[in-house]
Coordinates of C-alpha atoms (C1' of nucleotides) in Angstrom, one line a residue:
Chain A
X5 CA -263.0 5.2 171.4
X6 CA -259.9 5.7 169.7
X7 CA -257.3 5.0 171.8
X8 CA -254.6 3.1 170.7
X9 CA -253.6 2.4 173.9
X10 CA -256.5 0.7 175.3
X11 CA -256.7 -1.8 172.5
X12 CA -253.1 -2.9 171.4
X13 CA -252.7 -5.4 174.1
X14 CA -255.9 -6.9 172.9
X15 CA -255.4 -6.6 169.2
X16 CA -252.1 -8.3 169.2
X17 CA -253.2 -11.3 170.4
X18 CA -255.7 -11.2 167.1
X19 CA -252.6 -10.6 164.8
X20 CA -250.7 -13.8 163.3
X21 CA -247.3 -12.3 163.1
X22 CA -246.6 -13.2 166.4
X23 CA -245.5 -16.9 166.4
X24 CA -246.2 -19.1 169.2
X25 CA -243.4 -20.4 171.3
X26 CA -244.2 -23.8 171.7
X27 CA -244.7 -26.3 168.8
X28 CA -248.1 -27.6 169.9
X29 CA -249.2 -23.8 170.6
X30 CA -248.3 -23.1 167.0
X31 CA -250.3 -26.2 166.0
X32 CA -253.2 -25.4 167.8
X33 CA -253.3 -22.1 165.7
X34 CA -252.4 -22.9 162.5
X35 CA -253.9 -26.5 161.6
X36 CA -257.1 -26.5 161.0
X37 CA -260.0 -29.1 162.8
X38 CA -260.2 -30.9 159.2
X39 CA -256.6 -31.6 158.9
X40 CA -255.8 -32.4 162.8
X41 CA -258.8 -34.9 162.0
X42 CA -257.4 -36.4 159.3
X43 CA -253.8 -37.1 160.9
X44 CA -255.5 -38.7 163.9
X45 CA -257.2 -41.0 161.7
X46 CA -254.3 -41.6 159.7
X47 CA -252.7 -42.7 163.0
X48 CA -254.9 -44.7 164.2
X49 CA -255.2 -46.7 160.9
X50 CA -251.6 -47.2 161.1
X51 CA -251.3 -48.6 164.3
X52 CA -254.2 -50.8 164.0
X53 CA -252.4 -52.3 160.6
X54 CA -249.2 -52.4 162.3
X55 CA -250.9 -54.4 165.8
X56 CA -252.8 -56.4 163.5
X57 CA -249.3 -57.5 161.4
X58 CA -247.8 -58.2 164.7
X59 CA -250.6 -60.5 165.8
X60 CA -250.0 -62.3 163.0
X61 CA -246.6 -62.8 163.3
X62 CA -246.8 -63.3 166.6
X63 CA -249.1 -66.8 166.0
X64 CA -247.4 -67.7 162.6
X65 CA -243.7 -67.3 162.7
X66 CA -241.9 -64.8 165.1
X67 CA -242.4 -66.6 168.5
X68 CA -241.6 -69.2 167.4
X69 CA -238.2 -69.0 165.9
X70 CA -237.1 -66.0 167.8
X71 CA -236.2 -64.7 171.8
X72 CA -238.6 -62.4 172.7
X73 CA -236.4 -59.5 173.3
X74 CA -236.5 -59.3 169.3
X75 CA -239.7 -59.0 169.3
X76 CA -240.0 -56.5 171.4
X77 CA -237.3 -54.3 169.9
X78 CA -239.2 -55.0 167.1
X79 CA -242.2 -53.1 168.5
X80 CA -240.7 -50.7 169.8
X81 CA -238.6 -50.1 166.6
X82 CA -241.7 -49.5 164.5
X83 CA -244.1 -47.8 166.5
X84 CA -241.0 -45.0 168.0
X85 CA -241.2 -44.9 163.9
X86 CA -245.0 -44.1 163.7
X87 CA -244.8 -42.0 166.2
X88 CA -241.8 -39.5 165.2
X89 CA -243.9 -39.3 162.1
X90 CA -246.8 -38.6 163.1
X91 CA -245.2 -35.8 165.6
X92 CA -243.3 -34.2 163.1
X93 CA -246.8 -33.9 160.7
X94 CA -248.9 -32.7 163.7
X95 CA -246.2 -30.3 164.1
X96 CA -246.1 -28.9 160.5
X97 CA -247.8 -25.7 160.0
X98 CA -250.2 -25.7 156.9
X99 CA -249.1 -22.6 155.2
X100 CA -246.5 -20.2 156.6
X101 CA -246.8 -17.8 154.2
X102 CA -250.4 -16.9 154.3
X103 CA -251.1 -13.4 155.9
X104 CA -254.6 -12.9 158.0
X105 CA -256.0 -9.4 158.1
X106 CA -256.3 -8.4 162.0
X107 CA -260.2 -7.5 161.0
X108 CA -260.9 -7.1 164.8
X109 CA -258.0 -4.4 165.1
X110 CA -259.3 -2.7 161.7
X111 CA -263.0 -2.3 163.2
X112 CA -261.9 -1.3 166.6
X113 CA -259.6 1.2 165.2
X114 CA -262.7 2.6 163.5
X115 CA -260.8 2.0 160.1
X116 CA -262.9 2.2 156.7
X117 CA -262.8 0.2 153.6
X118 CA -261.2 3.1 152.0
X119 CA -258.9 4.1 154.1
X120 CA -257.8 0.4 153.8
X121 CA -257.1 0.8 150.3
X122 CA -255.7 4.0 151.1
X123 CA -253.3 2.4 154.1
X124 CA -252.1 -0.2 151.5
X125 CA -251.1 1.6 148.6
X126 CA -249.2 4.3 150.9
X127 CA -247.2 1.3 152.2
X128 CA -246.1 0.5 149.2
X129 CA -244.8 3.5 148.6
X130 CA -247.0 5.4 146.5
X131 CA -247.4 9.5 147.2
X132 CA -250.7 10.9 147.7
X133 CA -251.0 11.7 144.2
X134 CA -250.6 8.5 142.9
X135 CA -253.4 7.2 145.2
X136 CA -255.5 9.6 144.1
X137 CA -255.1 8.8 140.5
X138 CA -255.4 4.7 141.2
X139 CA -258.8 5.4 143.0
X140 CA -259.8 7.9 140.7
X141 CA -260.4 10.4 143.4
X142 CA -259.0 13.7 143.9
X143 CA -255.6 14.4 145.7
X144 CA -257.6 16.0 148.5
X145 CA -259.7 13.1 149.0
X146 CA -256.2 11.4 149.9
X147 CA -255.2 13.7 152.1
X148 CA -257.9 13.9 154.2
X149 CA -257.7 9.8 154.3
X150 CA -254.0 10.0 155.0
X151 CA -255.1 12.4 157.3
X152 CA -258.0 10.4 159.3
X153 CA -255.7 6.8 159.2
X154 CA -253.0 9.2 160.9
X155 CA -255.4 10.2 163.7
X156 CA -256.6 6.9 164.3
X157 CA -253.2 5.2 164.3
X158 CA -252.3 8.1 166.4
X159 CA -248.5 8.8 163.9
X160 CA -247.3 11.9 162.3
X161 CA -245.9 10.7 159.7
X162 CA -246.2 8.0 157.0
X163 CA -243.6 5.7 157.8
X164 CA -244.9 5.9 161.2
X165 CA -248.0 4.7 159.6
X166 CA -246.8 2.0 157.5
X167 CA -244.1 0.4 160.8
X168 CA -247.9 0.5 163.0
X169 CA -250.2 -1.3 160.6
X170 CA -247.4 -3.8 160.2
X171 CA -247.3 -4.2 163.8
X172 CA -251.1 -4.4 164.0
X173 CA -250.9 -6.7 161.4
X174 CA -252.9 -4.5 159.3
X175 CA -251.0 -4.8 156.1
X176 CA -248.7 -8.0 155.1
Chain B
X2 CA -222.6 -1.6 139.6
X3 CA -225.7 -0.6 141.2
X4 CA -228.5 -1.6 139.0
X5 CA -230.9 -3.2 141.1
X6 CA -232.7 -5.4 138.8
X7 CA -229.5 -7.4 137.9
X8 CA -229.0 -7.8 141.7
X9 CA -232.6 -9.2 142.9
X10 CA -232.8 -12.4 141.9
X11 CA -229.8 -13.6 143.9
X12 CA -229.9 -11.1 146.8
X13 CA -233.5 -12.6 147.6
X14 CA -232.0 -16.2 148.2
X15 CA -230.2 -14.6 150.3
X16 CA -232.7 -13.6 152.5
X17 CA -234.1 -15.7 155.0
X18 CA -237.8 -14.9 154.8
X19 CA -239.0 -17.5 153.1
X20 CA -239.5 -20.2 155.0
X21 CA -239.2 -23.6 153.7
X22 CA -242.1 -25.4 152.7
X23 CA -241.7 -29.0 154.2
X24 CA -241.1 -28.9 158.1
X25 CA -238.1 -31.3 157.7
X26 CA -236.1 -28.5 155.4
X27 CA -237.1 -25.9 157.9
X28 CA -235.8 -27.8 160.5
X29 CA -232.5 -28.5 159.2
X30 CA -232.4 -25.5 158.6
X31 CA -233.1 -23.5 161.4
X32 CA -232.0 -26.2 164.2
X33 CA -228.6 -25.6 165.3
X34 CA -226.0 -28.8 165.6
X35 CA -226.0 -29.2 169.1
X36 CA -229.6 -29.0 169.7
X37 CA -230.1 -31.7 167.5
X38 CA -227.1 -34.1 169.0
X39 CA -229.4 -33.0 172.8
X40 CA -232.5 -34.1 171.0
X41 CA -230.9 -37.7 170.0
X42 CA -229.3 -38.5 173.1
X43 CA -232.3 -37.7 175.2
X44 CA -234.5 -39.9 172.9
X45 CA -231.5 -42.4 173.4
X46 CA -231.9 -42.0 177.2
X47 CA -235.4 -42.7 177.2
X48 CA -235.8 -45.2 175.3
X49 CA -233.2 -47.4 177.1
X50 CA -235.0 -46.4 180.2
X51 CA -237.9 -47.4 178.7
X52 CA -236.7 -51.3 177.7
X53 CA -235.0 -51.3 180.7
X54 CA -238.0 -50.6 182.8
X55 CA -239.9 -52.9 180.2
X56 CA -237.3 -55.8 181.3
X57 CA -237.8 -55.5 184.8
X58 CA -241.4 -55.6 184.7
X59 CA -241.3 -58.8 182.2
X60 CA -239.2 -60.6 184.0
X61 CA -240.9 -59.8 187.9
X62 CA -244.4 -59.3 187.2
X63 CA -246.0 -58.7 184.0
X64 CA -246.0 -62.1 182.1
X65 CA -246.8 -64.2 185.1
X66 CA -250.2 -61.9 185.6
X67 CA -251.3 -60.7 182.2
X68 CA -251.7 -61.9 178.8
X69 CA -248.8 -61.0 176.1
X70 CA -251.5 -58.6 174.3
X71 CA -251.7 -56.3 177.2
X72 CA -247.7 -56.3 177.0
X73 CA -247.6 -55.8 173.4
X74 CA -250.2 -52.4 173.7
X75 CA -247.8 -51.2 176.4
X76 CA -244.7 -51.3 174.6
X77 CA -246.8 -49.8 171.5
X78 CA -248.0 -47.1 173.2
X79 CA -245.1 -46.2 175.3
X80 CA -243.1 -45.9 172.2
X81 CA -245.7 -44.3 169.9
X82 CA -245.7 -41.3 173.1
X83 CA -242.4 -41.2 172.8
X84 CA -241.8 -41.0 169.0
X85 CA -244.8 -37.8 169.3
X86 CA -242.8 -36.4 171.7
X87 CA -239.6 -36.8 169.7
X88 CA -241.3 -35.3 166.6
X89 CA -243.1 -32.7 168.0
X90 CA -239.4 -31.6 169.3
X91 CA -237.3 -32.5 166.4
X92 CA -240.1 -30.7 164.2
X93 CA -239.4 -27.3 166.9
X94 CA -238.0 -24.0 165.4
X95 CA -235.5 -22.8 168.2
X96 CA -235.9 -19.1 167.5
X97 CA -239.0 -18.1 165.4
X98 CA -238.4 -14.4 165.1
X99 CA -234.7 -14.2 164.1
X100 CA -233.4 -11.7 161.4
X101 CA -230.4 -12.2 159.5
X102 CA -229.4 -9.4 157.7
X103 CA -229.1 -10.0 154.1
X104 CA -225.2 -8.9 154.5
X105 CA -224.9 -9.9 150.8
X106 CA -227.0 -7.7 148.9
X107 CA -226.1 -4.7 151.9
X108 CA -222.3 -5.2 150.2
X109 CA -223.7 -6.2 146.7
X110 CA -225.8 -2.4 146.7
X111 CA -222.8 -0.6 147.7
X112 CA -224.5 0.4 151.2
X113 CA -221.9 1.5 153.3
X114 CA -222.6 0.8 157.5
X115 CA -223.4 4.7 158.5
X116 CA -226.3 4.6 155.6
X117 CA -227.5 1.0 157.1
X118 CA -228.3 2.8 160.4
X119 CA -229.6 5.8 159.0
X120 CA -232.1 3.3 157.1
X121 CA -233.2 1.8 160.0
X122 CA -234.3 4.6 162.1
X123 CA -235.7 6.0 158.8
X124 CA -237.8 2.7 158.5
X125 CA -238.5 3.2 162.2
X126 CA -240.9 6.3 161.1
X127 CA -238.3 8.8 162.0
X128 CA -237.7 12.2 160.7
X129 CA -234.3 13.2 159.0
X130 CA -234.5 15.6 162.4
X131 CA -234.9 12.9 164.5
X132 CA -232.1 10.7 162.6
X133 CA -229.6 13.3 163.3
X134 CA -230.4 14.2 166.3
X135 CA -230.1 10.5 167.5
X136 CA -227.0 9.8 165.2
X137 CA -225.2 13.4 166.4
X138 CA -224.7 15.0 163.2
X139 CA -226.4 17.6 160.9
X140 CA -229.7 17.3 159.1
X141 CA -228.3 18.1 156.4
X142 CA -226.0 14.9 156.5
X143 CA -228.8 13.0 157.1
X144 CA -230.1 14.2 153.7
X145 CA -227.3 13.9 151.9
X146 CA -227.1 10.1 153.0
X147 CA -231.0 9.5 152.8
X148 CA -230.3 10.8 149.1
X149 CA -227.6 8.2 148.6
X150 CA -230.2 5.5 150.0
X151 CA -232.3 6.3 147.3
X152 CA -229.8 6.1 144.5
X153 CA -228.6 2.8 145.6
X154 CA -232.3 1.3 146.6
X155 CA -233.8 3.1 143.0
X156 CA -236.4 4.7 144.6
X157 CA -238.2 7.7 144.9
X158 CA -239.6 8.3 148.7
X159 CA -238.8 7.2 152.0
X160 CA -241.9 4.8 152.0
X161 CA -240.8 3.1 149.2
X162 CA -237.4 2.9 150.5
X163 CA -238.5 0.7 153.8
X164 CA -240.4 -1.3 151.1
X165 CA -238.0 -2.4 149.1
X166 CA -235.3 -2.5 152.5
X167 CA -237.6 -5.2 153.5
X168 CA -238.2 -6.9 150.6
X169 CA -234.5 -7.6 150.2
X170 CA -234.0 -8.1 154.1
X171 CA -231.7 -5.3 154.7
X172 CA -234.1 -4.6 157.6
X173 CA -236.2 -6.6 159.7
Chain C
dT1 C1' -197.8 10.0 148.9
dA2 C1' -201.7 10.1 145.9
dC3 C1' -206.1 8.3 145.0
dG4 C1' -210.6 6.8 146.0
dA5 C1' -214.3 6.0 149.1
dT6 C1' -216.7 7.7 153.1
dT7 C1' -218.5 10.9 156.1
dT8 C1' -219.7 15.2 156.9
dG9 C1' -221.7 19.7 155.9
dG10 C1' -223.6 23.4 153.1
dT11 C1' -227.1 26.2 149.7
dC12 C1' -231.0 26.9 146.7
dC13 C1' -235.2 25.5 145.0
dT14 C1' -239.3 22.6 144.2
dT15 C1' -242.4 19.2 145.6
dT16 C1' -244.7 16.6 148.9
dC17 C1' -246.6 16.1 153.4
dG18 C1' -249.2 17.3 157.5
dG19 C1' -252.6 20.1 160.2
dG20 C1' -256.5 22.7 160.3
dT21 C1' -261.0 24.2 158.7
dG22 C1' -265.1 24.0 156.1
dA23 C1' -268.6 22.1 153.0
dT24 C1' -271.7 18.8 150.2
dG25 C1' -274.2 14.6 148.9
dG26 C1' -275.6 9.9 150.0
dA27 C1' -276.5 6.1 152.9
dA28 C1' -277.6 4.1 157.2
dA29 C1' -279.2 4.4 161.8
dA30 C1' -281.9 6.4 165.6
Chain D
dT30 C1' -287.6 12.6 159.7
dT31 C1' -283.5 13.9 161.8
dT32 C1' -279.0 12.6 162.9
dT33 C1' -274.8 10.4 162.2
dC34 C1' -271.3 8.5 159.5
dC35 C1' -268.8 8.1 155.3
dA36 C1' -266.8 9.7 151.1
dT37 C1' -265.7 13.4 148.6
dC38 C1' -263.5 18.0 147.5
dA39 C1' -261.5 22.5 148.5
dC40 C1' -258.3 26.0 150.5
dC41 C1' -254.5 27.8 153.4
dC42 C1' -250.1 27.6 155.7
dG43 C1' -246.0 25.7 157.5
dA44 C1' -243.0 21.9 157.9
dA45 C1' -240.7 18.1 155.9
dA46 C1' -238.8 15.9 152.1
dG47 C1' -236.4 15.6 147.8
dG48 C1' -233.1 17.1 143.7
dA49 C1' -229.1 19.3 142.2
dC50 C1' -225.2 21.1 143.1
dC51 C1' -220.7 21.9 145.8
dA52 C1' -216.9 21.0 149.2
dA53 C1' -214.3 20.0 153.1
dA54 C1' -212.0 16.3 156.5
dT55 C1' -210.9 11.6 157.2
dC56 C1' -209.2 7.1 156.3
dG57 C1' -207.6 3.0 154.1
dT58 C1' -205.0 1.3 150.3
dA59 C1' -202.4 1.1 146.1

DNA sequence: TACGATTTGGTCCTTTCGGGTGATGGAAAA
DNA sequence: TTTTCCATCACCCGAAAGGACCAAATCGTA
């Protein structure tokens, strides 16, 4: 059940520190169904004011004073326009610096809500003792934590510790 | 000369993990020169394929057969894919996971190149056993140059020291 | 050449960490 | 109700890490 192994191909995927390779797959990840929504109906609203401003031109003024090559460059000019900007916003991610939890690797690794807490402040550097006195628990109680996050992360050492859970995504 | 907290606040605009809020800025800044002249030209290419084909199809088929509406959608369509496609590419970052090591605050800390590689297997989870065996010297050295590490970084423990390593991008 | 920085290596000592084992109380599940 | 899991704490022992010294060899530069 604990095997690191067996899970890390699957638990990667779940992680968001991994970015995708293609613009659209980073899209598809990152925008959410509200916001991808909204930009289509933006879009559309834009091109249905810029057709109906061209219709009438078209019947009031254009045609008639100008070739029609104008007027199609014209067209062209202006939706080649709409639709660089509406690429570039689809392609915008929402917020880059936001940091998911991988919640599916932290349950399959059998990780507690302590030991979370405990994971977290020994990242950032904090000895065992130090836990211990910022959850109000005993040293011992630390070490056995330190002890049961090293056996299901399958490290030695802290540092070990700390380089996996970033991996995992565990930690930001 | 090594007092950290005079240092921070310019080393960390040095680093590059803070990504830039609009995509715009995070293209220019990320998109190298030549990609960007590829991107134009090929946008060039098809849009004078595009008004070329356009041309051909007005002059030999379309207008004699159709009303000017359907004409008008196609060019706005056409050229509204085209823009997406030109955003959604201009908008691409070419390399998502690149580090750039933050040389300046590496020189600014006084961190001399032997003590950079020793810092990055010891952010790797290694053991000063392990560093020296993979670096061909004596444990003791490693000490010795851990111990420097900590003096220039101003910490206390090896966690701490990949902490703050990352924090000011010395490592990735 | 002399100086300073770097790299390398050492000793002695203390603290911290890691592994192992065992035990207790409470909450949740079988 | 019994079992299981979690959180808590304790002890021992050895390994690793960290602090405080010292001191050579090397190398670039003033």
């Amino acid at each position: 059940m604990r095997n690191l192994c067996d899970h890390i191909a699957r638990l990667q995927a779940g992680g968001n520190r991994s970015f995708g390779r293609s613009p659209l797959a980073a899209w598809a990840r990152f925008v959410t169904l509200g916001d991808m929504i909204r930009t289509v109906v933006l879009y559309a609203l834009a091109l249905a004011a810029g057709a109906f401003a061209l219709q009438w031109l078209q019947y009031n003024y254009l045609v008639r004073t100008f070739p029609v090559e104008i007027y199609i460059a014209l067209i062209a000019v202006a939706f080649a326009g709409l639709g660089v900007w509406a690429g570039l916003r689809l392609a915008r991610r929402p917020a880059p610096e936001t940091f998911e939890r991988n919640t599916a690797a932290i349950a399959s690794l059998g990780i507690t809500q302590r030991e979370q807490q405990v994971l977290e402040l020994l990242a950032s550097g904090k000895s065992n003792k130090e836990i211990a006195h910022k959850l109000g628990v005993s040293p011992n109680t630390v070490k056995t934590q330190v002890a049961s996050l090293y056996q299901k992360l399958e490290v030695q050492r802290r540092t070990q510790a700390v380089q996996k859970a970033r991996e995992l995504a565990l930690i930001p």
